[in-house]
């Protein structure tokens, strides 16, 4: 991706104020650039757009980092400036251009790169938060949080690697956690020694550090770092006499075996690592809120009853199916009892109406009446995102089946209708609990202009490393015709085969509607009619 002189961002908290500097290194305020021609000043507006508000710090390459404001879009930005510009800034600008080509919610966005000859500067996203290095300095993360961080980093790398580029600088100083919980990867800067495999193994290092507070690659310090800075400032892993690192479970208690194994496999040079998209999918599968789901040891993800603290013996044994079976046995017993009473009563007993008397309104031989169409209960619902599996887009799925159209699930905001060209689409996986005759499915949407289709398949939620990608492959049968830029907020699919039964459905979204701030969709409610 960018060259070794590319952009560099990290965060440092100084007296409660968030700053952004390069590679997690604190720059020396006493060592400003020697030249002063082209030096910026507070209040100055660059390129008639970016107002410089406050000089925050200097990054590890001596470039000035300013907090600024985009006066056109009225959003905060970080401005990384060096002077002079021209040939001396070529690598920095080329790195920024390369970084700007990859747009992903877990990558720091690069907005602009400008060379004015006397100075050059890169404008990028401002992130309020702290680096992973700073957060873990207060104590290691719990396994669930560490998994979420690793998932975000792997997902960001998958986006970078999909373009054929390499990040080349993944470590606790370039992994940032914003105040609202968003995890972003910053400061891509590569050279000829970097590779996608090195990026993937670095995810193992990030997981190890998050779980233990130690960095397993301390013998490979940060490029150009001095003592006390960058990776060299992070405590080395616990090692035995041969130099082998201790597993996370040997350092602290409570690390799950599957997470311990995955981390150590990524760090083991003898074991070939998976591709970044496969790693992202696997971490995404493990990145499940503990209060919502539990992971069955057989590999299939199953769910507990929503809102039920103590599950009844019926629910544990099969729930509704078992209850129906017991009700059927009781009905048979009741019929037998009535017949027995009639038989024992003899001729003197009063006449008893047969239990199942033919109806006078339906002559014998007529066809069975069609079953009554009703609203079917959705037993399970999930967000499907095979190209990214982002945590911040996977929540609130249950709001689409709660009967309240004022609340629902929504996507992130993208720069274009086709998910900023990042992914082919995403969708909603629906499980009706058992095969049903389905009449229609209706989706209530937040806005018009949505393109979507409905598919059916014959598979439960996947548990393989490919995750959502495996699931989507199993949904090949389309129901009815797709909607292209639908002009309403009610999208109804009624092309179901009355001779077939359906259990699993996939509502697949391919194009988002335009909103005031970009392209975004909310699905307020999904209802299924059938029998």
Short mmCIF file of C-alpha atoms in Angstrom, two decimals:
data_model
loop_
_atom_site.label_atom_id
_atom_site.label_comp_id
_atom_site.label_asym_id
_atom_site.label_seq_id
_atom_site.Cartn_x
_atom_site.Cartn_y
_atom_site.Cartn_z
CA UNK A 1 0.00 0.00 0.00
CA UNK A 2 1.67 3.37 0.89
CA UNK A 3 5.44 3.72 1.10
CA UNK A 4 7.35 3.83 4.37
CA UNK A 5 6.95 7.59 4.57
CA UNK A 6 3.14 7.37 4.46
CA UNK A 7 0.61 8.90 6.85
CA UNK A 8 0.90 8.09 10.51
CA UNK A 9 -1.78 8.49 13.18
CA UNK A 10 -2.17 7.42 16.77
CA UNK A 11 -3.78 8.94 19.84
CA UNK A 12 -2.33 10.20 23.09
CA UNK A 13 -4.33 11.67 25.97
CA UNK A 14 -2.75 14.72 27.55
CA UNK A 15 -4.69 15.96 30.57
CA UNK A 16 -7.94 14.59 29.13
CA UNK A 17 -7.34 16.10 25.67
CA UNK A 18 -7.17 13.62 22.81
CA UNK A 19 -4.24 14.06 20.43
CA UNK A 20 -3.24 12.24 17.28
CA UNK A 21 0.40 11.53 16.54
CA UNK A 22 2.35 9.02 14.53
CA UNK A 23 2.77 5.35 15.37
CA UNK A 24 1.93 5.89 19.01
CA UNK A 25 5.11 7.86 19.60
CA UNK A 26 5.16 11.05 21.59
CA UNK A 27 7.00 13.67 19.54
CA UNK A 28 9.51 16.08 21.03
CA UNK A 29 7.88 19.51 21.25
CA UNK A 30 11.35 21.00 21.72
CA UNK A 31 12.50 19.86 18.26
CA UNK A 32 10.47 21.76 15.64
CA UNK A 33 11.53 21.78 11.98
CA UNK A 34 14.52 24.01 11.34
CA UNK A 35 12.86 25.81 8.42
CA UNK A 36 10.08 28.29 9.18
CA UNK A 37 9.10 29.30 5.65
CA UNK A 38 5.71 27.66 5.01
CA UNK A 39 5.00 27.07 8.70
CA UNK A 40 1.24 27.02 9.43
CA UNK A 41 -0.56 29.28 11.88
CA UNK A 42 -3.77 28.85 13.87
CA UNK A 43 -6.79 30.21 12.01
CA UNK A 44 -5.18 29.78 8.59
CA UNK A 45 -7.36 28.13 5.95
CA UNK A 46 -5.61 25.70 3.63
CA UNK A 47 -6.87 25.11 0.08
CA UNK A 48 -9.74 27.52 0.87
CA UNK A 49 -11.33 24.71 2.88
CA UNK A 50 -9.38 23.35 5.86
CA UNK A 51 -9.09 25.70 8.83
CA UNK A 52 -6.22 24.99 11.23
CA UNK A 53 -7.50 25.13 14.80
CA UNK A 54 -4.79 23.75 17.07
CA UNK A 55 -1.28 22.34 16.71
CA UNK A 56 -1.54 18.99 18.46
CA UNK A 57 1.91 17.47 18.10
CA UNK A 58 4.60 16.34 15.68
CA UNK A 59 4.60 12.77 14.41
CA UNK A 60 7.54 10.37 14.37
CA UNK A 61 8.70 11.68 10.96
CA UNK A 62 8.75 15.30 12.16
CA UNK A 63 5.55 16.27 10.39
CA UNK A 64 3.14 18.62 12.15
CA UNK A 65 -0.21 17.24 13.23
CA UNK A 66 -3.01 19.81 13.51
CA UNK A 67 -6.62 19.57 14.54
CA UNK A 68 -8.66 21.31 11.91
CA UNK A 69 -12.14 21.85 10.53
CA UNK A 70 -13.46 21.28 7.03
CA UNK A 71 -15.32 24.58 6.66
CA UNK A 72 -17.43 23.22 3.79
CA UNK A 73 -18.64 19.98 5.36
CA UNK A 74 -18.28 21.30 8.94
CA UNK A 75 -16.54 18.24 10.24
CA UNK A 76 -13.33 17.89 12.28
CA UNK A 77 -10.24 16.70 10.44
CA UNK A 78 -6.62 15.89 11.18
CA UNK A 79 -4.10 17.76 9.01
CA UNK A 80 -0.62 16.26 8.73
CA UNK A 81 1.70 18.90 7.28
CA UNK A 82 5.32 19.07 6.29
CA UNK A 83 7.39 21.82 4.74
CA UNK A 84 8.85 22.19 2.28
CA UNK A 85 6.67 20.23 -0.15
CA UNK A 86 7.73 19.28 -3.66
CA UNK A 87 10.01 16.29 -4.11
CA UNK A 88 10.58 15.85 -0.39
CA UNK A 89 6.85 15.21 0.13
CA UNK A 90 6.34 12.85 -2.82
CA UNK A 91 6.32 9.66 -0.75
CA UNK A 92 3.90 11.11 1.80
CA UNK A 93 1.44 12.18 -0.87
CA UNK A 94 1.69 8.91 -2.78
CA UNK A 95 1.03 7.01 0.42
CA UNK A 96 -2.06 9.14 1.10
CA UNK A 97 -3.42 8.57 -2.41
CA UNK A 98 -2.99 4.81 -2.03
CA UNK A 99 -4.67 4.82 1.39
CA UNK A 100 -7.63 6.85 0.11
CA UNK A 101 -8.53 4.08 -2.34
CA UNK A 102 -9.69 1.76 0.44
CA UNK A 103 -12.84 2.91 2.24
CA UNK A 104 -13.79 0.79 5.22
CA UNK A 105 -15.41 1.54 8.60
CA UNK A 106 -12.37 0.07 10.37
CA UNK A 107 -9.79 2.15 8.48
CA UNK A 108 -8.94 5.79 9.17
CA UNK A 109 -10.31 7.73 6.19
CA UNK A 110 -8.00 9.86 4.02
CA UNK A 111 -9.84 12.86 2.56
CA UNK A 112 -7.29 14.95 0.67
CA UNK A 113 -3.60 15.25 -0.28
CA UNK A 114 -2.24 18.59 -1.49
CA UNK A 115 1.23 19.85 -2.53
CA UNK A 116 1.77 23.62 -2.48
CA UNK A 117 5.52 23.30 -3.13
CA UNK A 118 6.47 25.34 -0.05
CA UNK A 119 4.55 22.80 1.99
CA UNK A 120 2.45 19.67 1.53
CA UNK A 121 -0.30 18.25 3.71
CA UNK A 122 -2.64 15.29 4.04
CA UNK A 123 -6.16 15.74 5.40
CA UNK A 124 -7.77 12.75 7.05
CA UNK A 125 -10.36 11.62 9.53
CA UNK A 126 -10.18 12.91 13.08
CA UNK A 127 -10.69 10.12 15.63
CA UNK A 128 -11.57 10.95 19.22
CA UNK A 129 -10.28 8.08 21.30
CA UNK A 130 -7.18 6.21 22.39
CA UNK A 131 -4.83 3.65 20.96
CA UNK A 132 -4.97 -0.01 21.95
CA UNK A 133 -1.57 0.44 23.55
CA UNK A 134 -2.90 3.10 25.90
CA UNK A 135 -6.06 1.21 26.79
CA UNK A 136 -4.26 -2.03 27.60
CA UNK A 137 -1.74 -0.11 29.72
CA UNK A 138 -4.62 0.12 32.19
CA UNK A 139 -5.09 -3.66 32.13
CA UNK A 140 -5.63 -6.50 29.60
CA UNK A 141 -8.98 -6.75 27.85
CA UNK A 142 -11.55 -9.43 28.53
CA UNK A 143 -11.69 -12.13 25.83
CA UNK A 144 -14.91 -10.82 24.26
CA UNK A 145 -13.51 -7.30 23.83
CA UNK A 146 -10.18 -8.62 22.53
CA UNK A 147 -12.05 -10.73 19.97
CA UNK A 148 -14.02 -7.69 18.82
CA UNK A 149 -10.82 -5.68 18.35
CA UNK A 150 -9.16 -8.52 16.45
CA UNK A 151 -12.25 -8.93 14.28
CA UNK A 152 -12.23 -5.22 13.35
CA UNK A 153 -8.51 -5.26 12.48
CA UNK A 154 -8.85 -8.43 10.40
CA UNK A 155 -11.84 -6.98 8.57
CA UNK A 156 -9.88 -3.81 7.76
CA UNK A 157 -6.98 -5.89 6.45
CA UNK A 158 -9.35 -7.95 4.30
CA UNK A 159 -10.45 -4.72 2.60
CA UNK A 160 -6.83 -3.65 2.06
CA UNK A 161 -5.74 -7.07 0.79
CA UNK A 162 -8.69 -7.27 -1.60
CA UNK A 163 -7.07 -4.43 -3.56
CA UNK A 164 -3.75 -6.30 -3.71
CA UNK A 165 -2.11 -3.89 -1.27
CA UNK A 166 -0.47 -4.43 2.12
CA UNK A 167 -0.85 -2.44 5.35
CA UNK A 168 2.55 -3.23 6.79
CA UNK A 169 2.21 -1.48 10.14
CA UNK A 170 -0.24 -3.36 12.37
CA UNK A 171 0.55 -3.06 16.06
CA UNK A 172 -1.07 -1.70 19.27
CA UNK A 173 -0.04 1.86 18.44
CA UNK A 174 -1.92 1.93 15.13
CA UNK A 175 -5.08 0.21 16.39
CA UNK A 176 -7.35 2.95 17.71
CA UNK A 177 -10.57 2.71 19.71
CA UNK A 178 -12.82 5.75 19.47
CA UNK A 179 -14.88 7.06 22.35
CA UNK A 180 -18.00 5.47 20.84
CA UNK A 181 -16.33 2.04 20.65
CA UNK A 182 -15.37 2.02 16.96
CA UNK A 183 -12.09 0.24 16.22
CA UNK A 184 -9.98 1.67 13.38
CA UNK A 185 -6.61 0.79 11.90
CA UNK A 186 -4.35 3.70 10.98
CA UNK A 187 -0.97 4.51 9.46
CA UNK A 188 -0.52 2.07 6.57
CA UNK A 189 3.12 2.33 5.48
CA UNK A 190 4.84 -0.50 3.65
CA UNK A 191 8.18 -1.31 2.12
CA UNK A 192 9.57 -4.22 0.10
CA UNK A 193 9.77 -6.47 3.17
CA UNK A 194 6.05 -6.24 3.95
CA UNK A 195 3.53 -8.91 2.95
CA UNK A 196 -0.10 -9.82 3.46
CA UNK A 197 1.01 -12.81 5.53
CA UNK A 198 2.90 -10.47 7.88
CA UNK A 199 -0.26 -8.39 8.25
CA UNK A 200 -2.26 -11.47 9.20
CA UNK A 201 0.31 -12.66 11.72
CA UNK A 202 0.26 -9.17 13.23
CA UNK A 203 -3.42 -9.75 14.07
CA UNK A 204 -2.19 -12.59 16.27
CA UNK A 205 0.13 -10.10 17.93
CA UNK A 206 -2.74 -7.67 18.50
CA UNK A 207 -4.86 -10.45 20.05
CA UNK A 208 -1.94 -11.54 22.24
CA UNK A 209 -1.35 -7.98 23.41
CA UNK A 210 -5.03 -7.30 24.11
CA UNK A 211 -5.31 -10.51 26.16
CA UNK A 212 -2.01 -10.27 28.07
CA UNK A 213 -0.64 -6.72 27.89
CA UNK A 214 2.56 -8.06 26.28
CA UNK A 215 3.77 -7.75 22.69
CA UNK A 216 5.08 -11.02 21.17
CA UNK A 217 7.24 -9.23 18.57
CA UNK A 218 9.29 -6.94 20.81
CA UNK A 219 12.43 -8.20 19.12
CA UNK A 220 11.24 -6.36 15.97
CA UNK A 221 11.00 -2.70 17.06
CA UNK A 222 9.06 -0.05 15.23
CA UNK A 223 10.69 1.43 12.14
CA UNK A 224 12.88 4.32 13.25
CA UNK A 225 11.75 4.06 16.88
CA UNK A 226 14.07 5.10 19.64
CA UNK A 227 14.24 3.55 23.07
CA UNK A 228 11.00 4.04 24.92
CA UNK A 229 8.91 4.60 21.79
CA UNK A 230 6.67 2.51 19.54
CA UNK A 231 6.77 -1.26 19.85
CA UNK A 232 9.97 -1.06 21.91
CA UNK A 233 7.96 0.63 24.67
CA UNK A 234 5.56 -2.33 24.98
CA UNK A 235 6.43 -5.07 27.48
CA UNK A 236 7.86 -8.17 25.84
CA UNK A 237 6.02 -11.47 26.05
CA UNK A 238 6.87 -13.99 28.75
CA UNK A 239 9.37 -16.42 27.24
CA UNK A 240 11.04 -19.68 28.23
CA UNK A 241 14.77 -20.42 28.03
CA UNK A 242 14.55 -21.12 24.30
CA UNK A 243 12.82 -17.81 23.62
CA UNK A 244 9.38 -19.34 22.95
CA UNK A 245 6.50 -17.18 24.18
CA UNK A 246 3.99 -18.36 26.77
CA UNK A 247 0.43 -18.89 25.57
CA UNK A 248 -2.16 -16.29 26.71
CA UNK A 249 -3.81 -18.90 28.98
CA UNK A 250 -0.45 -19.35 30.73
CA UNK A 251 -0.20 -15.61 31.35
CA UNK A 252 -3.71 -14.94 32.66
CA UNK A 253 -6.74 -16.99 33.61
CA UNK A 254 -10.04 -16.94 31.77
CA UNK A 255 -8.83 -16.98 28.17
CA UNK A 256 -11.01 -19.45 26.20
CA UNK A 257 -9.16 -22.37 24.63
CA UNK A 258 -10.40 -21.60 21.11
CA UNK A 259 -9.13 -17.99 21.31
CA UNK A 260 -5.83 -19.09 22.84
CA UNK A 261 -5.33 -21.66 20.04
CA UNK A 262 -6.21 -19.19 17.29
CA UNK A 263 -3.81 -16.57 18.66
CA UNK A 264 -0.91 -19.00 18.98
CA UNK A 265 -1.56 -20.47 15.52
CA UNK A 266 -1.34 -17.00 13.97
CA UNK A 267 1.99 -16.44 15.73
CA UNK A 268 3.42 -19.84 14.78
CA UNK A 269 5.66 -19.52 11.71
CA UNK A 270 5.31 -23.26 11.12
CA UNK A 271 1.55 -22.98 10.58
CA UNK A 272 0.33 -21.37 7.37
CA UNK A 273 -2.07 -18.52 8.29
CA UNK A 274 -5.52 -18.18 6.70
CA UNK A 275 -6.29 -15.37 4.29
CA UNK A 276 -7.46 -12.13 5.87
CA UNK A 277 -11.07 -12.58 4.74
CA UNK A 278 -11.21 -16.09 6.22
CA UNK A 279 -9.67 -14.83 9.46
CA UNK A 280 -12.18 -11.98 9.56
CA UNK A 281 -15.07 -14.40 9.08
CA UNK A 282 -13.80 -16.70 11.84
CA UNK A 283 -13.28 -13.86 14.31
CA UNK A 284 -16.69 -12.51 13.30
CA UNK A 285 -18.25 -15.87 14.16
CA UNK A 286 -16.59 -15.77 17.58
CA UNK A 287 -17.43 -12.10 18.07
CA UNK A 288 -20.92 -12.73 19.50
CA UNK A 289 -22.31 -10.92 22.56
CA UNK A 290 -22.29 -13.42 25.40
CA UNK A 291 -25.61 -12.16 26.72
CA UNK A 292 -27.34 -12.95 23.42
CA UNK A 293 -25.94 -16.27 22.19
CA UNK A 294 -23.94 -19.25 23.21
CA UNK A 295 -21.61 -21.35 21.06
CA UNK A 296 -22.55 -25.01 20.91
CA UNK A 297 -19.44 -27.19 21.12
CA UNK A 298 -20.64 -29.13 18.09
CA UNK A 299 -19.96 -26.04 16.00
CA UNK A 300 -23.53 -24.94 15.23
CA UNK A 301 -24.53 -21.58 16.68
CA UNK A 302 -27.83 -21.81 18.54
CA UNK A 303 -29.80 -19.32 20.58
CA UNK A 304 -31.43 -19.20 23.97
CA UNK A 305 -34.97 -17.92 24.33
CA UNK A 306 -35.07 -14.12 24.25
CA UNK A 307 -35.99 -12.54 27.57
CA UNK A 308 -36.29 -15.89 29.40
CA UNK A 309 -34.06 -16.30 32.43
CA UNK A 310 -35.18 -19.78 33.48
CA UNK A 311 -36.09 -21.96 30.55
CA UNK A 312 -38.84 -24.47 31.23
CA UNK A 313 -38.25 -28.22 30.94
CA UNK A 314 -40.41 -28.16 27.80
CA UNK A 315 -38.19 -25.54 26.19
CA UNK A 316 -35.05 -27.48 27.07
CA UNK A 317 -36.48 -30.66 25.58
CA UNK A 318 -37.67 -29.18 22.35
CA UNK A 319 -40.18 -26.53 23.35
CA UNK A 320 -43.13 -26.06 21.05
CA UNK A 321 -42.85 -29.44 19.32
CA UNK A 322 -42.93 -31.29 22.63
CA UNK A 323 -45.87 -29.19 23.85
CA UNK A 324 -47.82 -29.99 20.67
CA UNK A 325 -47.04 -33.70 21.15
CA UNK A 326 -48.39 -33.67 24.71
CA UNK A 327 -51.51 -31.79 23.59
CA UNK A 328 -52.08 -34.47 20.94
CA UNK A 329 -51.82 -37.29 23.50
CA UNK A 330 -54.32 -35.54 25.75
CA UNK A 331 -56.76 -35.19 22.85
CA UNK A 332 -56.49 -38.91 22.05
CA UNK A 333 -57.07 -39.76 25.69
CA UNK A 334 -60.18 -37.55 25.81
CA UNK A 335 -61.66 -39.22 22.71
CA UNK A 336 -61.07 -42.63 24.23
CA UNK A 337 -62.75 -41.59 27.47
CA UNK A 338 -65.89 -40.35 25.70
CA UNK A 339 -66.16 -43.50 23.61
CA UNK A 340 -65.77 -45.60 26.73
CA UNK A 341 -68.58 -43.74 28.50
CA UNK A 342 -70.89 -44.25 25.50
CA UNK A 343 -70.15 -47.99 25.33
CA UNK A 344 -70.58 -48.68 29.04
CA UNK A 345 -73.84 -46.71 29.22
CA UNK A 346 -75.75 -49.29 27.08
CA UNK A 347 -79.32 -48.67 25.81
CA UNK A 348 -80.45 -46.85 28.96
CA UNK A 349 -77.80 -44.15 28.76
CA UNK A 350 -78.71 -40.83 27.14
CA UNK A 351 -77.82 -40.38 23.49
CA UNK A 352 -74.32 -38.94 23.14
CA UNK A 353 -73.27 -36.80 20.18
CA UNK A 354 -70.39 -38.40 18.28
CA UNK A 355 -67.04 -36.76 18.93
CA UNK A 356 -66.31 -36.21 15.22
CA UNK A 357 -69.63 -35.66 13.46
CA UNK A 358 -69.63 -34.85 9.73
CA UNK A 359 -70.59 -31.28 8.97
CA UNK A 360 -73.96 -30.74 7.28
CA UNK A 361 -72.52 -27.80 5.34
CA UNK A 362 -69.76 -29.80 3.63
CA UNK A 363 -70.92 -32.82 1.61
CA UNK A 364 -68.75 -35.90 1.74
CA UNK A 365 -66.05 -36.01 -0.93
CA UNK A 366 -65.51 -32.23 -1.06
CA UNK A 367 -61.88 -30.97 -1.02
CA UNK A 368 -60.32 -30.01 2.31
CA UNK A 369 -60.78 -26.24 2.94
CA UNK A 370 -57.66 -24.15 2.36
CA UNK A 371 -55.77 -23.40 5.57
CA UNK A 372 -56.29 -19.96 7.05
CA UNK A 373 -53.49 -17.50 6.19
CA UNK A 374 -52.02 -15.90 9.29
CA UNK A 375 -48.93 -14.08 10.44
CA UNK A 376 -46.17 -16.63 11.00
CA UNK A 377 -43.87 -16.35 14.00
CA UNK A 378 -40.23 -15.70 13.13
CA UNK A 379 -38.18 -17.94 15.40
CA UNK A 380 -34.77 -16.43 14.65
CA UNK A 381 -33.39 -13.49 12.68
CA UNK A 382 -29.78 -12.46 11.89
CA UNK A 383 -27.88 -9.84 9.88
CA UNK A 384 -25.82 -11.33 7.04
CA UNK A 385 -22.72 -9.41 5.89
CA UNK A 386 -20.42 -11.79 3.98
CA UNK A 387 -17.98 -9.14 2.78
CA UNK A 388 -17.24 -7.47 6.10
CA UNK A 389 -19.25 -8.83 9.07
CA UNK A 390 -18.94 -5.58 11.00
CA UNK A 391 -20.01 -5.64 14.60
CA UNK A 392 -21.68 -2.22 14.47
CA UNK A 393 -24.02 -3.42 11.69
CA UNK A 394 -24.92 -6.77 13.24
CA UNK A 395 -26.98 -5.63 16.23
CA UNK A 396 -30.68 -4.87 16.67
CA UNK A 397 -31.90 -7.62 14.32
CA UNK A 398 -34.63 -8.55 16.80
CA UNK A 399 -36.20 -5.10 16.36
CA UNK A 400 -37.39 -6.18 12.90
CA UNK A 401 -39.77 -8.72 14.44
CA UNK A 402 -41.07 -6.91 17.53
CA UNK A 403 -44.18 -5.43 15.89
CA UNK A 404 -43.00 -1.84 16.40
CA UNK A 405 -42.41 -0.04 13.09
CA UNK A 406 -40.85 2.92 14.90
CA UNK A 407 -37.83 0.81 15.83
CA UNK A 408 -35.69 -1.33 13.58
CA UNK A 409 -32.24 -2.29 12.32
CA UNK A 410 -30.14 0.02 10.17
CA UNK A 411 -26.97 -0.08 8.10
CA UNK A 412 -23.98 2.19 8.45
CA UNK A 413 -23.84 5.33 6.31
CA UNK A 414 -21.99 4.85 3.01
CA UNK A 415 -20.70 7.22 0.35
CA UNK A 416 -22.68 5.64 -2.48
CA UNK A 417 -25.82 3.56 -2.98
CA UNK A 418 -23.83 0.37 -3.68
CA UNK A 419 -22.19 0.26 -0.23
CA UNK A 420 -19.31 2.51 -1.40
CA UNK A 421 -18.25 -0.30 -3.77
CA UNK A 422 -17.02 -2.18 -0.71
CA UNK A 423 -19.43 -5.09 -0.82
CA UNK A 424 -22.01 -6.63 -3.12
CA UNK A 425 -24.75 -6.39 -0.54
CA UNK A 426 -25.97 -7.53 2.85
CA UNK A 427 -29.17 -8.99 4.14
CA UNK A 428 -31.46 -10.42 6.78
CA UNK A 429 -31.57 -14.19 7.46
CA UNK A 430 -34.95 -15.45 8.71
CA UNK A 431 -35.78 -18.80 10.33
CA UNK A 432 -39.47 -19.69 10.66
CA UNK A 433 -38.61 -22.53 13.04
CA UNK A 434 -40.19 -25.23 10.83
CA UNK A 435 -41.31 -25.62 7.19
CA UNK A 436 -44.43 -23.60 6.39
CA UNK A 437 -46.61 -22.80 3.42
CA UNK A 438 -45.76 -19.13 2.86
CA UNK A 439 -48.04 -16.63 1.15
CA UNK A 440 -45.97 -13.45 1.32
CA UNK A 441 -43.17 -11.55 3.05
CA UNK A 442 -43.39 -7.80 3.66
CA UNK A 443 -40.47 -5.56 4.64
CA UNK A 444 -41.18 -2.11 6.06
CA UNK A 445 -38.31 0.24 5.13
CA UNK A 446 -37.13 3.64 6.36
CA UNK A 447 -36.93 5.19 2.88
CA UNK A 448 -37.82 4.57 -0.74
CA UNK A 449 -35.23 3.91 -3.45
CA UNK A 450 -34.10 0.52 -2.13
CA UNK A 451 -33.06 -2.36 -4.39
CA UNK A 452 -33.52 -5.81 -2.87
CA UNK A 453 -34.50 -9.42 -3.57
CA UNK A 454 -35.77 -12.40 -1.59
CA UNK A 455 -34.20 -15.87 -1.65
CA UNK A 456 -34.82 -19.22 0.00
CA UNK A 457 -32.39 -21.98 0.93
CA UNK A 458 -32.20 -25.25 2.81
CA UNK A 459 -29.60 -24.61 5.46
CA UNK A 460 -29.24 -23.64 9.11
CA UNK A 461 -26.95 -20.80 10.15
CA UNK A 462 -23.37 -21.81 9.17
CA UNK A 463 -20.55 -22.52 11.58
CA UNK A 464 -17.61 -22.80 9.17
CA UNK A 465 -14.74 -20.36 8.89
CA UNK A 466 -16.38 -18.86 5.81
CA UNK A 467 -19.39 -17.84 7.93
CA UNK A 468 -21.88 -15.70 6.05
CA UNK A 469 -20.29 -16.49 2.68
CA UNK A 470 -21.23 -20.15 3.06
CA UNK A 471 -24.78 -19.19 4.00
CA UNK A 472 -25.29 -16.92 0.99
CA UNK A 473 -24.10 -19.69 -1.34
CA UNK A 474 -26.93 -21.88 -0.04
CA UNK A 475 -29.65 -19.37 -0.96
CA UNK A 476 -29.96 -19.74 -4.73
CA UNK A 477 -33.73 -19.86 -5.26
CA UNK A 478 -35.19 -16.40 -5.76
CA UNK A 479 -38.77 -15.68 -4.69
CA UNK A 480 -40.61 -13.55 -7.24
CA UNK A 481 -38.93 -10.61 -8.95
CA UNK A 482 -36.35 -8.30 -7.36
CA UNK A 483 -37.14 -4.66 -6.63
CA UNK A 484 -35.00 -1.99 -8.30
CA UNK A 485 -34.99 1.41 -6.57
CA UNK A 486 -38.43 0.69 -5.11
CA UNK A 487 -40.60 3.83 -4.96
CA UNK A 488 -42.27 2.92 -1.66
CA UNK A 489 -41.38 1.95 1.89
CA UNK A 490 -43.38 -1.31 1.87
CA UNK A 491 -41.70 -4.10 -0.10
CA UNK A 492 -43.93 -7.18 -0.52
CA UNK A 493 -42.78 -10.50 -2.03
CA UNK A 494 -45.56 -12.92 -3.01
CA UNK A 495 -43.97 -15.28 -5.53
CA UNK A 496 -43.98 -18.32 -3.23
CA UNK A 497 -44.84 -21.76 -4.61
CA UNK A 498 -48.04 -22.98 -2.85
CA UNK A 499 -46.91 -26.59 -3.30
CA UNK A 500 -43.67 -26.05 -1.36
CA UNK A 501 -42.86 -25.33 2.26
CA UNK A 502 -40.28 -22.81 3.43
CA UNK A 503 -38.28 -22.41 6.63
CA UNK A 504 -35.26 -20.24 5.77
CA UNK A 505 -35.50 -16.93 3.88
CA UNK A 506 -32.89 -14.31 2.98
CA UNK A 507 -33.91 -10.70 2.37
CA UNK A 508 -30.93 -9.43 0.33
CA UNK A 509 -30.23 -5.68 -0.07
CA UNK A 510 -28.12 -4.49 -3.02
CA UNK A 511 -28.72 -0.73 -3.18
CA UNK A 512 -29.25 1.83 -0.41
CA UNK A 513 -31.48 4.93 -0.45
CA UNK A 514 -30.07 8.45 -0.31
CA UNK A 515 -30.32 10.36 2.97
CA UNK A 516 -29.17 13.82 4.07
CA UNK A 517 -25.78 12.51 5.20
CA UNK A 518 -25.11 9.78 2.67
CA UNK A 519 -26.66 6.41 1.80
CA UNK A 520 -28.27 4.39 4.58
CA UNK A 521 -31.20 2.03 5.12
CA UNK A 522 -33.33 1.09 8.09
CA UNK A 523 -35.50 -2.04 8.06
CA UNK A 524 -38.23 -1.32 10.57
CA UNK A 525 -40.22 -4.56 10.44
CA UNK A 526 -40.40 -7.87 8.58
CA UNK A 527 -43.58 -9.95 8.62
CA UNK A 528 -44.33 -13.30 6.98
CA UNK A 529 -47.84 -14.50 6.10
CA UNK A 530 -48.67 -18.16 5.60
CA UNK A 531 -50.00 -21.27 7.27
#
